[in-house]
Short mmCIF file of C-alpha atoms in Angstrom, two decimals:
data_model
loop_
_atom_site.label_atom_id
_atom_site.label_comp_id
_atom_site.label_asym_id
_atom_site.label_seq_id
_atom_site.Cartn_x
_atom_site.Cartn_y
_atom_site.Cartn_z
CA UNK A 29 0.00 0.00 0.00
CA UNK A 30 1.58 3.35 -0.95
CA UNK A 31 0.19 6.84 0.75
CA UNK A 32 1.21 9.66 -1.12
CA UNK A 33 1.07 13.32 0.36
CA UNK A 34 -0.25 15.91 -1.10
CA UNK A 35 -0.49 18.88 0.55
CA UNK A 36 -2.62 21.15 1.06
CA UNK A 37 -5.28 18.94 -0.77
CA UNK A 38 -5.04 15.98 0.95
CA UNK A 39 -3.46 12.07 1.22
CA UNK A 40 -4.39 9.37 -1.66
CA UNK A 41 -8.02 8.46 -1.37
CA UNK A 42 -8.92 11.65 1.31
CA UNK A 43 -8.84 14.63 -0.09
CA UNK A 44 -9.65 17.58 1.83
CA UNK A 45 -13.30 19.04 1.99
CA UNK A 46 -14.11 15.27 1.40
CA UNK A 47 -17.64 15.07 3.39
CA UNK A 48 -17.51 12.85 6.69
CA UNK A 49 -19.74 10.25 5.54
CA UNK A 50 -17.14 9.29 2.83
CA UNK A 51 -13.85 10.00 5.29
CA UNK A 52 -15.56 7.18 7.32
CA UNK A 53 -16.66 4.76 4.60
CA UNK A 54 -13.41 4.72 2.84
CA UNK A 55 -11.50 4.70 6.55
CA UNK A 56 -13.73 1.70 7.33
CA UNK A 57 -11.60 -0.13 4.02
CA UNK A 58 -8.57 0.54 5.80
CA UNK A 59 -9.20 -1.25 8.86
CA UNK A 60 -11.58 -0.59 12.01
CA UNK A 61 -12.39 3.07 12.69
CA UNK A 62 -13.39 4.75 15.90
CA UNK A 63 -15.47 8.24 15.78
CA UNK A 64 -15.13 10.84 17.94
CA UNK A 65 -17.08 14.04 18.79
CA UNK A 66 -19.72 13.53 15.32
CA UNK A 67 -22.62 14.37 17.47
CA UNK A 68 -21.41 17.87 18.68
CA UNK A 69 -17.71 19.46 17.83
CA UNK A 70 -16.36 22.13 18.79
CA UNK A 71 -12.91 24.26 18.62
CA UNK A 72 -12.11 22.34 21.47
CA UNK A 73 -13.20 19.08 20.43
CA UNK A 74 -13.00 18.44 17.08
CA UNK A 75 -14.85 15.42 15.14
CA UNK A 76 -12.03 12.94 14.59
CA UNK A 77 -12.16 9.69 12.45
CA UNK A 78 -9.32 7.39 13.79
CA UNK A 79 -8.54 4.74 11.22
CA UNK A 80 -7.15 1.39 13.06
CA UNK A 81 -5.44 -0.44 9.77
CA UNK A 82 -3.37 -3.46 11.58
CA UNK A 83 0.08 -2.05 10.86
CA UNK A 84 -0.71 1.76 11.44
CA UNK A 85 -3.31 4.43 12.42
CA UNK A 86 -4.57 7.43 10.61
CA UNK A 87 -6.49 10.49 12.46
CA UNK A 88 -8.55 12.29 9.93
CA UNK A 89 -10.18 15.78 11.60
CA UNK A 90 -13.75 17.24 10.46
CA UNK A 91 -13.91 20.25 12.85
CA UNK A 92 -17.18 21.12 11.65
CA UNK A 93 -18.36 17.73 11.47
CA UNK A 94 -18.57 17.75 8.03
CA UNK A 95 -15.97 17.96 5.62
CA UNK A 96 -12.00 16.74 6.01
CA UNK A 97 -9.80 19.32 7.49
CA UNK A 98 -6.72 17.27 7.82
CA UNK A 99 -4.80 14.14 8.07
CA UNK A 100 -2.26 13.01 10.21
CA UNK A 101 -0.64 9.43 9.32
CA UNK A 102 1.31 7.57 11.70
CA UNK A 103 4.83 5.66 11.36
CA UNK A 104 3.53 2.04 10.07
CA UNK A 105 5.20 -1.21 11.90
CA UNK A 106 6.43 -3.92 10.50
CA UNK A 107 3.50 -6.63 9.44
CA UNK A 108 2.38 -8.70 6.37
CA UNK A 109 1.99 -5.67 4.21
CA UNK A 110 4.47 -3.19 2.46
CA UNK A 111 3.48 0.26 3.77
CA UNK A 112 4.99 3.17 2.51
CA UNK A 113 3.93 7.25 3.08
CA UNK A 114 5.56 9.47 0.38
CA UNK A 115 6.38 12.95 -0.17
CA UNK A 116 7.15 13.79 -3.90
CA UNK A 117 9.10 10.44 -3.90
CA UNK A 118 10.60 10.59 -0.53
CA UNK A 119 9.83 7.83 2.02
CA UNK A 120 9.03 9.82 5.01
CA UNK A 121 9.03 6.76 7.57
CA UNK A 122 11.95 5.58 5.96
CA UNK A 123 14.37 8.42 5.48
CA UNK A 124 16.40 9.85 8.46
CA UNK A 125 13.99 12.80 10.58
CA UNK A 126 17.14 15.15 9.90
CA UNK A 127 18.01 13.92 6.48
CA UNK A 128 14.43 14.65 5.25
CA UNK A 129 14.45 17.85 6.65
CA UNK A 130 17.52 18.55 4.38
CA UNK A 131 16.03 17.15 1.15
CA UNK A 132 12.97 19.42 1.88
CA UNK A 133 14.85 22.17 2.15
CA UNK A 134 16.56 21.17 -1.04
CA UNK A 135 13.29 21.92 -2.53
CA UNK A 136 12.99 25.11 -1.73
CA UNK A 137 10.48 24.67 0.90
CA UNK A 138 10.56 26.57 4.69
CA UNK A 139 11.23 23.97 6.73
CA UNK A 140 10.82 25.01 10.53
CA UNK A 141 12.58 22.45 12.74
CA UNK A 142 11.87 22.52 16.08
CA UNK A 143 13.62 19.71 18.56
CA UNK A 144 10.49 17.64 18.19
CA UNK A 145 8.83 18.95 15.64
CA UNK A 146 9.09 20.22 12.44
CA UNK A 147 6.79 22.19 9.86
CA UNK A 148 6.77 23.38 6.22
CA UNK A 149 4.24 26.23 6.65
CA UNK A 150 2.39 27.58 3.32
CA UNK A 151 2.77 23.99 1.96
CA UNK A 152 1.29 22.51 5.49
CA UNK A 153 3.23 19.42 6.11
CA UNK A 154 3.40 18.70 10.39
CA UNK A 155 6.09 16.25 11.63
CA UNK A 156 6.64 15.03 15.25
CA UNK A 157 9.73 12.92 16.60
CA UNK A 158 7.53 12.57 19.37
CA UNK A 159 7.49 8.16 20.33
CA UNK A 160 5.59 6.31 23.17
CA UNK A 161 7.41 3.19 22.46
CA UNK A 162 11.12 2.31 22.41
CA UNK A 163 12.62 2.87 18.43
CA UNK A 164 15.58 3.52 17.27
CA UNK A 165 17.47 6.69 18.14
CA UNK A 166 19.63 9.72 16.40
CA UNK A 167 22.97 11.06 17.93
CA UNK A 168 20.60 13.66 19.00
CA UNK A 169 18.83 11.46 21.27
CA UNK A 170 15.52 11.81 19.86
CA UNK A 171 13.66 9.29 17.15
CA UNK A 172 15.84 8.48 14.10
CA UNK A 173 12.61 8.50 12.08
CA UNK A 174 9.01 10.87 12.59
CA UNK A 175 6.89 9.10 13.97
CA UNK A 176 3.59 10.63 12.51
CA UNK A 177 3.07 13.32 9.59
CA UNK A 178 -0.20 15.78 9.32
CA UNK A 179 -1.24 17.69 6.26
CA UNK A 180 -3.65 20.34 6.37
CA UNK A 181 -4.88 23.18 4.60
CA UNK A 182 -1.95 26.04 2.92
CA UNK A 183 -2.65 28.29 5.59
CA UNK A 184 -2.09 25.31 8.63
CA UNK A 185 0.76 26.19 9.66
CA UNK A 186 1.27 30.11 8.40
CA UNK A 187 0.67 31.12 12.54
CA UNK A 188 4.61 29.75 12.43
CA UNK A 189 5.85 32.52 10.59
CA UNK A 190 5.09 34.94 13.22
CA UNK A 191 6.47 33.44 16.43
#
């Protein structure tokens, strides 16, 4: 199974806007999926459709309960089935946290790397380092790999810029 990025519209199969019925149906073909806040979200609590594929979890966000606002896909483990998340060819899961960073920078892009995190604001890509299980570490002492990615809307990440 390949995921391809594509920011700001979206991951292969969920584009954004997509209307929450259809987020759910085709999350159900991943795996199981677990709803969250449909009945009344809020700013504070968002609807979220959690998809539980065996080998790795997606968290899709409708914060008006209706239509896909982003997509955050998490680091797959090993399992029966090749899993790969792309960026314009790159293997995010696969490629080195800090050597990624580079070849998006390469790009052209703004990458803002922060000790956990890291963003590419205007193009609305979200990475986190952040891992609540043992994996292999950088000389840095943090996650040799990110451990989830989020794409959102072009403007996501713009608030960024200004701090």
């Amino acid at each position: 199974m390949d995921i391809e990025l594509n920011p700001p519209d979206g991951i292969t199969g969920f584009p954004l806007g997509m209307p929450a019925e259809a987020v759910k149906a085709a999350a159900a073909a991943l795996g199981e999926i677990k709803v969250q806040d449909e009945e009344a979200p809020d700013f504070f609590h968002p609807m979220k459709v959690l998809a539980l594929h065996p080998q790795f979890e997606i968290s899709f966000t409708l914060p008006d309960g209706r239509s896909l606002a982003s997509a955050e896909v998490w680091i797959p483990r090993p399992g029966p089935e090749e899993i790969t998340v792309r960026f314009r060819g790159i293997d995010v899961f696969r490629t080195p946290a800090r050597q990624l960073l580079e070849q998006l920078a390469a790009m052209g892009l703004t990458v803002l790397d922060e000790k956990y995190y890291a963003y590419v604001p205007g193009l609305s890509l979200g990475f986190t380092r952040v891992a609540g299980h043992e994996v292999p570490l950088d000389t840095d002492g943090e996650p040799l790999y990110f451990q989830a990615v989020l794409t959102g809307p072009a403007d996501y990440y713009d608030y960024k810029l200004t701090d």
